[in-house]
mmCIF file of C-alpha atoms in Angstrom:
data_model
loop_
_atom_site.group_PDB
_atom_site.id
_atom_site.type_symbol
_atom_site.label_atom_id
_atom_site.label_comp_id
_atom_site.label_asym_id
_atom_site.label_seq_id
_atom_site.Cartn_x
_atom_site.Cartn_y
_atom_site.Cartn_z
ATOM 1 C CA MET M 1 0.094 -0.296 -0.275
ATOM 2 C CA ALA M 2 1.305 3.268 -0.894
ATOM 3 C CA THR M 3 0.257 6.824 0.741
ATOM 4 C CA TYR M 4 -0.505 9.459 -1.591
ATOM 5 C CA VAL M 5 -1.086 13.070 -0.099
ATOM 6 C CA LEU M 6 -2.540 15.372 -2.872
ATOM 7 C CA VAL M 7 -2.156 18.985 -2.731
ATOM 8 C CA HIS M 8 -4.253 21.241 -4.373
ATOM 9 C CA GLY M 9 -3.260 24.567 -5.990
ATOM 10 C CA ALA M 10 -4.087 28.520 -5.476
ATOM 11 C CA TRP M 11 -7.317 29.375 -4.642
ATOM 12 C CA HIS M 12 -8.752 25.519 -4.839
ATOM 13 C CA SER M 13 -9.208 23.262 -1.798
ATOM 14 C CA GLY M 14 -8.726 19.476 -1.239
ATOM 15 C CA ARG M 15 -12.253 18.930 -2.523
ATOM 16 C CA CYS M 16 -10.751 19.175 -6.052
ATOM 17 C CA TRP M 17 -9.499 15.940 -6.053
ATOM 18 C CA GLU M 18 -12.833 14.188 -5.021
ATOM 19 C CA ARG M 19 -12.882 12.443 -8.478
ATOM 20 C CA VAL M 20 -9.223 11.286 -8.105
ATOM 21 C CA VAL M 21 -9.351 9.634 -4.906
ATOM 22 C CA PRO M 22 -11.776 6.319 -5.518
ATOM 23 C CA PHE M 23 -9.302 5.342 -8.057
ATOM 24 C CA LEU M 24 -6.575 5.157 -5.730
ATOM 25 C CA THR M 25 -8.030 3.837 -2.857
ATOM 26 C CA SER M 26 -9.943 0.982 -4.908
ATOM 27 C CA ALA M 27 -6.573 -0.003 -5.881
ATOM 28 C CA GLY M 28 -5.360 -0.361 -2.283
ATOM 29 C CA HIS M 29 -3.820 2.945 -1.575
ATOM 30 C CA ARG M 30 -4.237 5.239 1.324
ATOM 31 C CA VAL M 31 -4.942 8.971 0.195
ATOM 32 C CA LEU M 32 -4.840 12.331 1.987
ATOM 33 C CA THR M 33 -6.370 15.543 0.218
ATOM 34 C CA PRO M 34 -5.781 17.963 2.833
ATOM 35 C CA SER M 35 -6.780 21.749 2.203
ATOM 36 C CA LEU M 36 -4.493 24.286 3.106
ATOM 37 C CA THR M 37 -4.976 27.447 5.701
ATOM 38 C CA GLY M 38 -7.080 29.738 4.044
ATOM 39 C CA HIS M 39 -8.907 27.503 1.731
ATOM 40 C CA GLY M 40 -11.760 24.754 2.002
ATOM 41 C CA ASP M 41 -12.749 24.078 6.049
ATOM 42 C CA LYS M 42 -9.878 26.641 6.738
ATOM 43 C CA ALA M 43 -11.091 29.315 4.686
ATOM 44 C CA HIS M 44 -11.910 31.012 7.857
ATOM 45 C CA LEU M 45 -8.136 31.274 8.457
ATOM 46 C CA LEU M 46 -7.073 33.124 5.687
ATOM 47 C CA GLY M 47 -5.381 36.419 6.472
ATOM 48 C CA PRO M 48 -2.450 38.587 5.087
ATOM 49 C CA ASP M 49 0.038 36.479 7.204
ATOM 50 C CA VAL M 50 -0.857 33.395 5.247
ATOM 51 C CA GLY M 51 1.964 32.600 2.895
ATOM 52 C CA LEU M 52 3.857 29.676 1.403
ATOM 53 C CA ASP M 53 5.546 28.836 4.525
ATOM 54 C CA THR M 54 2.153 28.368 5.999
ATOM 55 C CA HIS M 55 1.183 25.714 3.683
ATOM 56 C CA ALA M 56 4.627 23.969 3.939
ATOM 57 C CA ASP M 57 3.906 23.693 7.288
ATOM 58 C CA ASP M 58 0.555 22.495 6.661
ATOM 59 C CA ILE M 59 1.817 19.552 4.838
ATOM 60 C CA VAL M 60 4.813 18.835 6.702
ATOM 61 C CA GLY M 61 2.435 19.149 10.173
ATOM 62 C CA LEU M 62 0.302 16.599 8.511
ATOM 63 C CA ILE M 63 2.828 13.889 7.408
ATOM 64 C CA THR M 64 4.407 14.242 11.075
ATOM 65 C CA GLU M 65 0.947 13.913 12.897
ATOM 66 C CA GLU M 66 0.226 10.808 10.898
ATOM 67 C CA ASP M 67 3.715 9.702 10.927
ATOM 68 C CA LEU M 68 3.335 9.060 7.215
ATOM 69 C CA THR M 69 6.368 7.556 5.701
ATOM 70 C CA GLU M 70 6.962 6.559 1.975
ATOM 71 C CA VAL M 71 4.610 9.548 0.924
ATOM 72 C CA ILE M 72 3.957 10.079 -2.771
ATOM 73 C CA LEU M 73 3.718 14.001 -2.725
ATOM 74 C CA VAL M 74 1.586 15.555 -5.519
ATOM 75 C CA GLY M 75 1.471 19.106 -6.018
ATOM 76 C CA HIS M 76 -0.708 20.745 -8.321
ATOM 77 C CA SER M 77 0.117 24.171 -9.607
ATOM 78 C CA TYR M 78 1.154 26.538 -7.109
ATOM 79 C CA ALA M 79 1.472 23.665 -4.749
ATOM 80 C CA GLY M 80 4.819 22.402 -6.690
ATOM 81 C CA LEU M 81 6.412 25.203 -4.414
ATOM 82 C CA VAL M 82 4.213 23.937 -1.533
ATOM 83 C CA ILE M 83 5.634 20.291 -1.823
ATOM 84 C CA SER M 84 9.191 21.429 -2.676
ATOM 85 C CA SER M 85 9.530 23.455 0.871
ATOM 86 C CA ALA M 86 7.635 20.452 2.884
ATOM 87 C CA ALA M 87 9.986 17.719 0.969
ATOM 88 C CA ASN M 88 12.998 20.066 2.209
ATOM 89 C CA GLN M 89 11.900 19.686 5.873
ATOM 90 C CA VAL M 90 11.007 16.296 5.545
ATOM 91 C CA PRO M 91 13.286 14.587 2.898
ATOM 92 C CA ASP M 92 13.605 11.546 4.907
ATOM 93 C CA ARG M 93 9.644 10.531 4.814
ATOM 94 C CA ILE M 94 9.014 11.916 0.973
ATOM 95 C CA ALA M 95 9.379 8.649 -1.749
ATOM 96 C CA HIS M 96 8.613 10.889 -4.594
ATOM 97 C CA LEU M 97 7.399 14.155 -5.633
ATOM 98 C CA VAL M 98 5.107 14.623 -8.561
ATOM 99 C CA TYR M 99 4.697 18.027 -10.265
ATOM 100 C CA LEU M 100 1.003 18.200 -11.686
ATOM 101 C CA ASP M 101 1.052 20.989 -14.067
ATOM 102 C CA ALA M 102 3.006 22.711 -11.171
ATOM 103 C CA MET M 103 5.561 25.288 -10.630
ATOM 104 C CA VAL M 104 9.020 23.774 -10.087
ATOM 105 C CA PRO M 105 11.080 26.413 -8.021
ATOM 106 C CA GLU M 106 14.927 26.493 -7.467
ATOM 107 C CA ASP M 107 16.156 27.709 -3.973
ATOM 108 C CA GLY M 108 14.973 31.124 -3.067
ATOM 109 C CA GLU M 109 12.612 31.529 -5.781
ATOM 110 C CA SER M 110 8.710 32.460 -5.240
ATOM 111 C CA ALA M 111 6.014 32.015 -7.300
ATOM 112 C CA ALA M 112 6.574 35.544 -8.931
ATOM 113 C CA ASP M 113 9.937 34.706 -9.806
ATOM 114 C CA ILE M 114 8.643 31.060 -11.765
ATOM 115 C CA MET M 115 5.878 32.826 -13.374
ATOM 116 C CA PRO M 116 6.529 36.607 -14.078
ATOM 117 C CA MET M 117 2.599 36.847 -15.254
ATOM 118 C CA THR M 118 1.693 36.230 -11.447
ATOM 119 C CA GLN M 119 3.013 39.767 -10.925
ATOM 120 C CA VAL M 120 -0.184 40.911 -12.339
ATOM 121 C CA LEU M 121 -2.002 39.580 -9.477
ATOM 122 C CA ILE M 122 0.232 40.625 -7.044
ATOM 123 C CA ASP M 123 -0.132 44.282 -8.307
ATOM 124 C CA ARG M 124 -4.062 43.831 -8.384
ATOM 125 C CA ALA M 125 -3.803 42.849 -4.988
ATOM 126 C CA ALA M 126 -2.083 45.964 -3.896
ATOM 127 C CA LYS M 127 -4.549 47.786 -4.847
ATOM 128 C CA SER M 128 -7.339 45.931 -3.312
ATOM 129 C CA ASP M 129 -8.970 46.506 0.195
ATOM 130 C CA GLY M 130 -6.325 45.725 2.821
ATOM 131 C CA GLY M 131 -3.762 45.188 0.070
ATOM 132 C CA TRP M 132 -3.256 41.048 0.092
ATOM 133 C CA ARG M 133 -6.080 39.341 -1.413
ATOM 134 C CA VAL M 134 -5.968 37.853 -4.415
ATOM 135 C CA PRO M 135 -9.497 36.431 -5.546
ATOM 136 C CA PRO M 136 -10.039 33.638 -7.999
ATOM 137 C CA PRO M 137 -10.428 34.316 -11.934
ATOM 138 C CA GLY M 138 -13.971 35.567 -12.744
ATOM 139 C CA LEU M 139 -15.738 34.676 -15.629
ATOM 140 C CA PRO M 140 -14.116 31.637 -17.461
ATOM 141 C CA PRO M 141 -11.545 32.621 -20.432
ATOM 142 C CA SER M 142 -12.460 30.728 -24.152
ATOM 143 C CA SER M 143 -10.198 27.841 -22.526
ATOM 144 C CA GLY M 144 -12.575 27.677 -19.129
ATOM 145 C CA LEU M 145 -11.914 28.155 -15.770
ATOM 146 C CA PHE M 146 -8.525 26.561 -14.969
ATOM 147 C CA GLY M 147 -9.306 24.522 -18.293
ATOM 148 C CA VAL M 148 -12.628 23.235 -16.863
ATOM 149 C CA THR M 149 -14.995 24.104 -19.831
ATOM 150 C CA ASP M 150 -18.234 21.717 -19.068
ATOM 151 C CA PRO M 151 -20.777 24.203 -17.147
ATOM 152 C CA ALA M 152 -21.708 21.751 -14.860
ATOM 153 C CA ASP M 153 -18.169 21.098 -14.101
ATOM 154 C CA VAL M 154 -17.571 24.730 -13.664
ATOM 155 C CA ALA M 155 -20.296 25.373 -11.338
ATOM 156 C CA TRP M 156 -18.798 22.636 -9.117
ATOM 157 C CA LEU M 157 -15.311 23.924 -9.194
ATOM 158 C CA ARG M 158 -16.508 27.585 -8.204
ATOM 159 C CA THR M 159 -18.044 26.119 -4.891
ATOM 160 C CA MET M 160 -14.341 25.244 -3.695
ATOM 161 C CA LEU M 161 -12.769 28.712 -4.697
ATOM 162 C CA SER M 162 -11.741 31.057 -2.551
ATOM 163 C CA ASP M 163 -9.283 34.031 -2.306
ATOM 164 C CA GLN M 164 -5.515 33.453 -2.188
ATOM 165 C CA SER M 165 -2.942 35.580 0.160
ATOM 166 C CA VAL M 166 -0.723 37.459 -2.001
ATOM 167 C CA ARG M 167 2.052 36.247 0.415
ATOM 168 C CA CYS M 168 1.645 32.659 -1.116
ATOM 169 C CA LEU M 169 2.845 34.409 -4.083
ATOM 170 C CA GLN M 170 5.755 36.309 -2.942
ATOM 171 C CA GLN M 171 7.644 33.905 -0.276
ATOM 172 C CA PRO M 172 10.454 32.317 -1.674
ATOM 173 C CA VAL M 173 10.808 28.585 -1.290
ATOM 174 C CA ARG M 174 13.699 27.191 0.860
ATOM 175 C CA LEU M 175 15.534 24.233 -0.619
ATOM 176 C CA ASP M 176 19.119 24.096 1.777
ATOM 177 C CA ASP M 177 18.442 20.445 2.764
ATOM 178 C CA PRO M 178 21.028 18.302 0.040
ATOM 179 C CA ALA M 179 18.682 15.324 0.863
ATOM 180 C CA VAL M 180 15.773 16.891 -1.155
ATOM 181 C CA ASN M 181 17.781 16.372 -4.394
ATOM 182 C CA LEU M 182 17.725 12.779 -4.128
ATOM 183 C CA ILE M 183 14.146 12.354 -3.928
ATOM 184 C CA PRO M 184 12.540 10.881 -7.479
ATOM 185 C CA ARG M 185 10.682 13.257 -9.204
ATOM 186 C CA THR M 186 7.856 13.078 -12.013
ATOM 187 C CA HIS M 187 6.319 15.754 -13.953
ATOM 188 C CA ILE M 188 2.702 15.706 -15.138
ATOM 189 C CA HIS M 189 1.881 18.356 -17.945
ATOM 190 C CA CYS M 190 -1.594 19.123 -19.192
ATOM 191 C CA VAL M 191 -0.971 20.451 -22.671
ATOM 192 C CA ALA M 192 -4.554 21.370 -24.138
ATOM 193 C CA ASP M 193 -5.861 24.981 -23.863
ATOM 194 C CA VAL M 194 -2.686 26.517 -22.376
ATOM 195 C CA PRO M 195 -3.347 29.910 -21.548
ATOM 196 C CA GLU M 196 -2.103 32.799 -23.509
ATOM 197 C CA GLY M 197 1.285 34.257 -22.198
ATOM 198 C CA TYR M 198 1.982 31.047 -20.197
ATOM 199 C CA GLU M 199 5.533 29.736 -20.661
ATOM 200 C CA ARG M 200 6.315 26.272 -19.075
ATOM 201 C CA ARG M 201 9.940 25.901 -17.721
ATOM 202 C CA PRO M 202 11.662 23.234 -19.449
ATOM 203 C CA VAL M 203 12.287 20.212 -17.177
ATOM 204 C CA PRO M 204 15.950 19.400 -17.296
ATOM 205 C CA ALA M 205 17.049 16.011 -19.045
ATOM 206 C CA VAL M 206 18.437 14.714 -15.893
ATOM 207 C CA GLN M 207 16.604 14.843 -12.217
ATOM 208 C CA PRO M 208 18.537 16.326 -9.423
ATOM 209 C CA ASN M 209 19.372 13.094 -8.152
ATOM 210 C CA GLY M 210 21.214 12.317 -11.425
ATOM 211 C CA SER M 211 18.171 10.086 -12.984
ATOM 212 C CA PRO M 212 16.485 10.449 -16.272
ATOM 213 C CA ALA M 213 13.670 13.159 -16.204
ATOM 214 C CA GLN M 214 10.484 11.299 -16.061
ATOM 215 C CA VAL M 215 7.796 13.799 -18.134
ATOM 216 C CA TRP M 216 4.103 12.545 -18.816
ATOM 217 C CA GLU M 217 1.566 14.429 -20.728
ATOM 218 C CA LEU M 218 -2.323 14.640 -20.220
ATOM 219 C CA PRO M 219 -4.318 16.382 -23.386
ATOM 220 C CA THR M 220 -6.635 18.281 -21.266
ATOM 221 C CA GLY M 221 -6.410 21.428 -19.241
ATOM 222 C CA HIS M 222 -4.732 22.595 -16.118
ATOM 223 C CA ASP M 223 -7.386 20.859 -13.714
ATOM 224 C CA CYS M 224 -7.026 17.552 -14.912
ATOM 225 C CA MET M 225 -8.289 16.239 -11.635
ATOM 226 C CA ILE M 226 -11.595 17.305 -12.674
ATOM 227 C CA THR M 227 -11.581 16.675 -16.303
ATOM 228 C CA MET M 228 -9.583 13.767 -16.483
ATOM 229 C CA PRO M 229 -9.770 12.061 -13.127
ATOM 230 C CA ALA M 230 -9.021 8.379 -14.195
ATOM 231 C CA GLU M 231 -6.067 9.183 -16.513
ATOM 232 C CA LEU M 232 -4.476 10.907 -13.878
ATOM 233 C CA ALA M 233 -5.049 8.075 -11.443
ATOM 234 C CA SER M 234 -3.551 5.776 -13.764
ATOM 235 C CA LEU M 235 -0.438 7.693 -14.088
ATOM 236 C CA LEU M 236 0.038 8.186 -10.286
ATOM 237 C CA LEU M 237 -0.606 4.391 -9.899
ATOM 238 C CA LYS M 238 2.206 3.792 -11.615
ATOM 239 C CA LEU M 239 4.193 5.493 -9.045
ATOM 240 C CA GLY M 240 2.558 3.464 -6.051
#
C-alpha cells in the first residue's frame, strides 16, 4: 500500500481531488487530500500572514502527525512550491515528488519568479481593500476556468474556490537540505488549452538525483483532476 498526499493549487481546496481518490483507494492505497490554510474547511483562517511557509507547514504537520513515510507527494500548480518546501523539511519521509502542471522552484524562488505573469495578480492585490487578497479568476475565458469547460463542472469548481493571500505568491521556497535532491521526481503536464502568455519552464533532462527526467502528458486543461481523473489516477498508480 502506498500513501498519496495530494495538495491542491491556489484558490482551490482539497475537494478538487474527489474524482481521483476512488481510483487510488480502490487499488488499495491510502490517500489524503488536505485543504491548505485559508481554503476549504480552513477558509476562515485566511489572513495577510498566510504564506507559502504556512502551507508547507500544513503538509509537514500532516505528515508528522499521521506518522506518514514513503509518501508520494503530489502538488498541483502553485503547490509545486508547497511540496518542494515541505520535502525540504522532511525529505526522509518522501518517496516521490509529483509536479502536476506545477511550478518547479529553485532555492530562493517565489511564484512570481517562476511565473512572471503572477506579478499582475500581486499588483492588483496591492490596490484592493487591505492590499493582500488575490481573488480567484472571474468569468471563464475561452479555454475555460482553469481549463474546465463543462458548465456543470465549472459550477462545481466554483463552489471550492476562495481568495488567496498575496504572501503565498511572494514568499520564497527554501531548499537548503541536500537530501531533498535525492527524491525522485515526476512531472505531469496538461498540454491542452494552455493560456495565452503562459510559458512552462523546460524540465532538465536529468533529475537532481542524477536519474533521467520523467515527464508525462495529459491532453486536457490545467485542472486535470476534474477533467481527466481516471487518466490522472492511472499515471499516479504507476508510482505506487
